[in-house]
């Protein structure tokens, strides 16, 4: 599978779709000409609607899926290279409704080294690497992309001192506070209804709530 050049499409006010050819993904503003136009002039292209935000009820198999995927990843990467693998995101919180995508936060000793030794083994597991990620502190991989299959897993690969590890504070707080998790679930349902075809707006809509919960979590006495 080739590098993922359009997992997150450029910021754009118009709805976009993903056009793919030979597994190389590039964003195209379909509305500029229309779906039929692209099909008529480039018959060997297929265009699909960008994958929508869909929230499902909690599935206990998500934990099993994480454990299985974590084992597969450890099997193809050097044991000394991977420092830590955590299940994070909403599927890691028992009882919480979520997009059915397993997020894996993977610590590695060096991202520079990861670009040399991790991309090919993970592609063999079915992941696509977002080569053009503008964030130099994270490598991002996706397993499953329409139209071949829905996305099922995300890998967020970071170094041990990455600020992304702080997101585990949010995960752990919601695991201990089901009432807070219920409020978060309601927010997610509302945002998914409003922004079903706009992942960026959906994510932005959660930011204020997540930050407020993390502030509360940091104020909790450590046991």
GROMACS .gro file of C-alpha atoms in nm:
model
  223
    1UNK     CA    1   0.000   0.000   0.000
    2UNK     CA    2   0.136   0.338  -0.093
    3UNK     CA    3   0.194   0.638   0.129
    4UNK     CA    4  -0.119   0.810   0.249
    5UNK     CA    5  -0.109   1.158   0.100
    6UNK     CA    6  -0.471   1.252   0.171
    7UNK     CA    7  -0.581   1.094   0.499
    8UNK     CA    8  -0.659   1.441   0.619
    9UNK     CA    9  -0.760   1.657   0.326
   10UNK     CA   10  -0.652   2.020   0.298
   11UNK     CA   11  -0.872   2.272   0.480
   12UNK     CA   12  -1.142   2.362   0.232
   13UNK     CA   13  -1.487   2.516   0.263
   14UNK     CA   14  -1.632   2.299  -0.013
   15UNK     CA   15  -1.716   1.934   0.041
   16UNK     CA   16  -1.440   1.715  -0.094
   17UNK     CA   17  -1.419   1.359  -0.206
   18UNK     CA   18  -1.127   1.124  -0.237
   19UNK     CA   19  -1.023   1.006  -0.581
   20UNK     CA   20  -0.793   0.707  -0.590
   21UNK     CA   21  -0.590   0.544  -0.860
   22UNK     CA   22  -0.355   0.253  -0.807
   23UNK     CA   23  -0.380   0.299  -0.429
   24UNK     CA   24  -0.238   0.652  -0.440
   25UNK     CA   25  -0.483   0.894  -0.283
   26UNK     CA   26  -0.515   1.257  -0.378
   27UNK     CA   27  -0.784   1.508  -0.276
   28UNK     CA   28  -1.009   1.654  -0.544
   29UNK     CA   29  -1.288   1.915  -0.502
   30UNK     CA   30  -1.549   1.709  -0.683
   31UNK     CA   31  -1.817   1.978  -0.680
   32UNK     CA   32  -1.606   2.192  -0.908
   33UNK     CA   33  -1.706   1.972  -1.202
   34UNK     CA   34  -1.931   1.701  -1.063
   35UNK     CA   35  -1.898   1.328  -1.014
   36UNK     CA   36  -2.021   1.240  -1.365
   37UNK     CA   37  -1.759   1.471  -1.517
   38UNK     CA   38  -1.472   1.290  -1.347
   39UNK     CA   39  -1.613   0.948  -1.435
   40UNK     CA   40  -1.651   1.043  -1.799
   41UNK     CA   41  -1.304   1.187  -1.857
   42UNK     CA   42  -1.108   0.950  -1.630
   43UNK     CA   43  -1.286   0.615  -1.646
   44UNK     CA   44  -1.016   0.426  -1.456
   45UNK     CA   45  -1.059   0.653  -1.154
   46UNK     CA   46  -1.320   0.587  -0.891
   47UNK     CA   47  -1.447   0.861  -0.665
   48UNK     CA   48  -1.607   0.807  -0.332
   49UNK     CA   49  -1.757   1.024  -0.067
   50UNK     CA   50  -1.513   1.103   0.211
   51UNK     CA   51  -1.570   0.859   0.497
   52UNK     CA   52  -1.834   0.993   0.729
   53UNK     CA   53  -1.831   1.034   1.105
   54UNK     CA   54  -2.038   0.747   1.244
   55UNK     CA   55  -2.076   0.689   1.619
   56UNK     CA   56  -2.166   0.340   1.738
   57UNK     CA   57  -2.244   0.192   2.077
   58UNK     CA   58  -1.953   0.058   2.280
   59UNK     CA   59  -1.825  -0.282   2.169
   60UNK     CA   60  -1.622  -0.488   2.421
   61UNK     CA   61  -1.442  -0.648   2.127
   62UNK     CA   62  -1.256  -0.319   2.078
   63UNK     CA   63  -1.025  -0.414   2.364
   64UNK     CA   64  -0.957  -0.750   2.202
   65UNK     CA   65  -0.894  -0.583   1.867
   66UNK     CA   66  -0.640  -0.352   2.028
   67UNK     CA   67  -0.459  -0.640   2.197
   68UNK     CA   68  -0.446  -0.840   1.875
   69UNK     CA   69  -0.324  -0.545   1.669
   70UNK     CA   70  -0.067  -0.452   1.930
   71UNK     CA   71   0.073  -0.805   1.918
   72UNK     CA   72   0.091  -0.795   1.537
   73UNK     CA   73   0.276  -0.463   1.545
   74UNK     CA   74   0.524  -0.585   1.805
   75UNK     CA   75   0.585  -0.892   1.591
   76UNK     CA   76   0.700  -0.689   1.290
   77UNK     CA   77   0.895  -0.416   1.472
   78UNK     CA   78   1.210  -0.458   1.674
   79UNK     CA   79   1.129  -0.508   2.043
   80UNK     CA   80   1.391  -0.253   2.151
   81UNK     CA   81   1.263   0.004   1.903
   82UNK     CA   82   0.906   0.015   2.040
   83UNK     CA   83   0.904   0.162   2.389
   84UNK     CA   84   0.529   0.151   2.459
   85UNK     CA   85   0.191   0.083   2.298
   86UNK     CA   86  -0.127   0.228   2.448
   87UNK     CA   87  -0.492   0.198   2.351
   88UNK     CA   88  -0.627   0.551   2.351
   89UNK     CA   89  -0.915   0.742   2.206
   90UNK     CA   90  -1.279   0.664   2.271
   91UNK     CA   91  -1.263   0.290   2.197
   92UNK     CA   92  -1.032   0.257   2.499
   93UNK     CA   93  -1.301   0.380   2.742
   94UNK     CA   94  -1.542   0.107   2.863
   95UNK     CA   95  -1.906   0.181   2.782
   96UNK     CA   96  -1.834   0.487   2.567
   97UNK     CA   97  -1.995   0.525   2.225
   98UNK     CA   98  -1.731   0.589   1.959
   99UNK     CA   99  -1.628   0.580   1.599
  100UNK     CA  100  -1.539   0.210   1.554
  101UNK     CA  101  -1.170   0.282   1.493
  102UNK     CA  102  -0.895   0.151   1.721
  103UNK     CA  103  -0.638   0.420   1.801
  104UNK     CA  104  -0.294   0.295   1.899
  105UNK     CA  105  -0.043   0.534   2.053
  106UNK     CA  106   0.301   0.389   1.988
  107UNK     CA  107   0.617   0.517   2.149
  108UNK     CA  108   0.943   0.467   1.959
  109UNK     CA  109   1.295   0.571   2.044
  110UNK     CA  110   1.328   0.788   1.734
  111UNK     CA  111   1.092   0.909   1.461
  112UNK     CA  112   1.387   0.953   1.227
  113UNK     CA  113   1.464   0.586   1.274
  114UNK     CA  114   1.097   0.496   1.242
  115UNK     CA  115   1.085   0.645   0.893
  116UNK     CA  116   1.359   0.404   0.797
  117UNK     CA  117   1.250   0.084   0.970
  118UNK     CA  118   0.876   0.104   1.052
  119UNK     CA  119   0.694   0.214   0.737
  120UNK     CA  120   0.744  -0.096   0.524
  121UNK     CA  121   0.658  -0.352   0.797
  122UNK     CA  122   0.341  -0.162   0.887
  123UNK     CA  123   0.240  -0.135   0.521
  124UNK     CA  124   0.269  -0.513   0.509
  125UNK     CA  125   0.010  -0.524   0.789
  126UNK     CA  126  -0.225  -0.319   0.572
  127UNK     CA  127  -0.147   0.033   0.693
  128UNK     CA  128  -0.106   0.340   0.478
  129UNK     CA  129   0.146   0.598   0.595
  130UNK     CA  130   0.059   0.968   0.577
  131UNK     CA  131   0.381   1.086   0.418
  132UNK     CA  132   0.276   1.453   0.399
  133UNK     CA  133   0.174   1.489   0.765
  134UNK     CA  134   0.256   1.852   0.858
  135UNK     CA  135   0.320   1.755   1.222
  136UNK     CA  136   0.690   1.662   1.252
  137UNK     CA  137   0.637   1.523   1.602
  138UNK     CA  138   0.407   1.240   1.494
  139UNK     CA  139   0.388   0.970   1.228
  140UNK     CA  140   0.034   0.871   1.134
  141UNK     CA  141  -0.084   0.544   0.976
  142UNK     CA  142  -0.434   0.428   0.878
  143UNK     CA  143  -0.561   0.075   0.820
  144UNK     CA  144  -0.864   0.054   0.598
  145UNK     CA  145  -0.963   0.320   0.349
  146UNK     CA  146  -1.275   0.348   0.136
  147UNK     CA  147  -1.376   0.213  -0.106
  148UNK     CA  148  -1.189  -0.107  -0.029
  149UNK     CA  149  -1.289  -0.113   0.337
  150UNK     CA  150  -1.381   0.123   0.619
  151UNK     CA  151  -1.096   0.255   0.829
  152UNK     CA  152  -1.043   0.027   1.129
  153UNK     CA  153  -0.717   0.134   1.298
  154UNK     CA  154  -0.507   0.446   1.344
  155UNK     CA  155  -0.144   0.443   1.455
  156UNK     CA  156  -0.007   0.757   1.617
  157UNK     CA  157   0.370   0.704   1.642
  158UNK     CA  158   0.559   0.943   1.868
  159UNK     CA  159   0.875   0.972   2.073
  160UNK     CA  160   0.874   0.920   2.453
  161UNK     CA  161   0.860   1.294   2.529
  162UNK     CA  162   0.566   1.372   2.299
  163UNK     CA  163   0.284   1.589   2.436
  164UNK     CA  164   0.041   1.337   2.287
  165UNK     CA  165   0.099   1.111   2.587
  166UNK     CA  166  -0.096   1.366   2.792
  167UNK     CA  167  -0.411   1.251   2.613
  168UNK     CA  168  -0.397   0.942   2.833
  169UNK     CA  169  -0.499   1.170   3.120
  170UNK     CA  170  -0.833   1.222   2.943
  171UNK     CA  171  -0.873   0.849   2.879
  172UNK     CA  172  -0.798   0.753   3.237
  173UNK     CA  173  -1.028   1.019   3.383
  174UNK     CA  174  -1.327   0.904   3.176
  175UNK     CA  175  -1.255   0.542   3.266
  176UNK     CA  176  -1.293   0.637   3.632
  177UNK     CA  177  -1.592   0.871   3.586
  178UNK     CA  178  -1.879   0.708   3.388
  179UNK     CA  179  -2.097   1.016   3.431
  180UNK     CA  180  -1.837   1.227   3.253
  181UNK     CA  181  -1.807   0.962   2.982
  182UNK     CA  182  -2.185   0.980   2.932
  183UNK     CA  183  -2.165   1.356   2.880
  184UNK     CA  184  -1.886   1.306   2.630
  185UNK     CA  185  -2.091   1.045   2.444
  186UNK     CA  186  -2.382   1.288   2.410
  187UNK     CA  187  -2.151   1.556   2.276
  188UNK     CA  188  -2.010   1.313   2.021
  189UNK     CA  189  -2.357   1.211   1.903
  190UNK     CA  190  -2.458   1.575   1.864
  191UNK     CA  191  -2.142   1.668   1.674
  192UNK     CA  192  -2.165   1.362   1.449
  193UNK     CA  193  -2.519   1.461   1.357
  194UNK     CA  194  -2.409   1.817   1.273
  195UNK     CA  195  -2.080   1.732   1.101
  196UNK     CA  196  -2.126   1.381   0.964
  197UNK     CA  197  -1.921   1.457   0.653
  198UNK     CA  198  -1.668   1.693   0.811
  199UNK     CA  199  -1.421   1.513   1.036
  200UNK     CA  200  -1.224   1.830   1.096
  201UNK     CA  201  -1.526   2.020   1.232
  202UNK     CA  202  -1.629   1.718   1.439
  203UNK     CA  203  -1.285   1.702   1.600
  204UNK     CA  204  -1.269   2.079   1.657
  205UNK     CA  205  -1.610   2.067   1.826
  206UNK     CA  206  -1.473   1.834   2.095
  207UNK     CA  207  -1.162   2.037   2.176
  208UNK     CA  208  -1.307   2.269   2.440
  209UNK     CA  209  -1.473   1.986   2.628
  210UNK     CA  210  -1.159   1.769   2.620
  211UNK     CA  211  -0.945   2.055   2.749
  212UNK     CA  212  -1.188   2.122   3.036
  213UNK     CA  213  -1.188   1.757   3.139
  214UNK     CA  214  -0.810   1.741   3.129
  215UNK     CA  215  -0.792   2.045   3.355
  216UNK     CA  216  -1.021   1.871   3.603
  217UNK     CA  217  -0.815   1.555   3.580
  218UNK     CA  218  -0.492   1.739   3.653
  219UNK     CA  219  -0.649   1.886   3.966
  220UNK     CA  220  -0.735   1.543   4.102
  221UNK     CA  221  -0.507   1.426   4.387
  222UNK     CA  222  -0.271   1.153   4.278
  223UNK     CA  223  -0.314   0.823   4.457
   0.00000   0.00000   0.00000
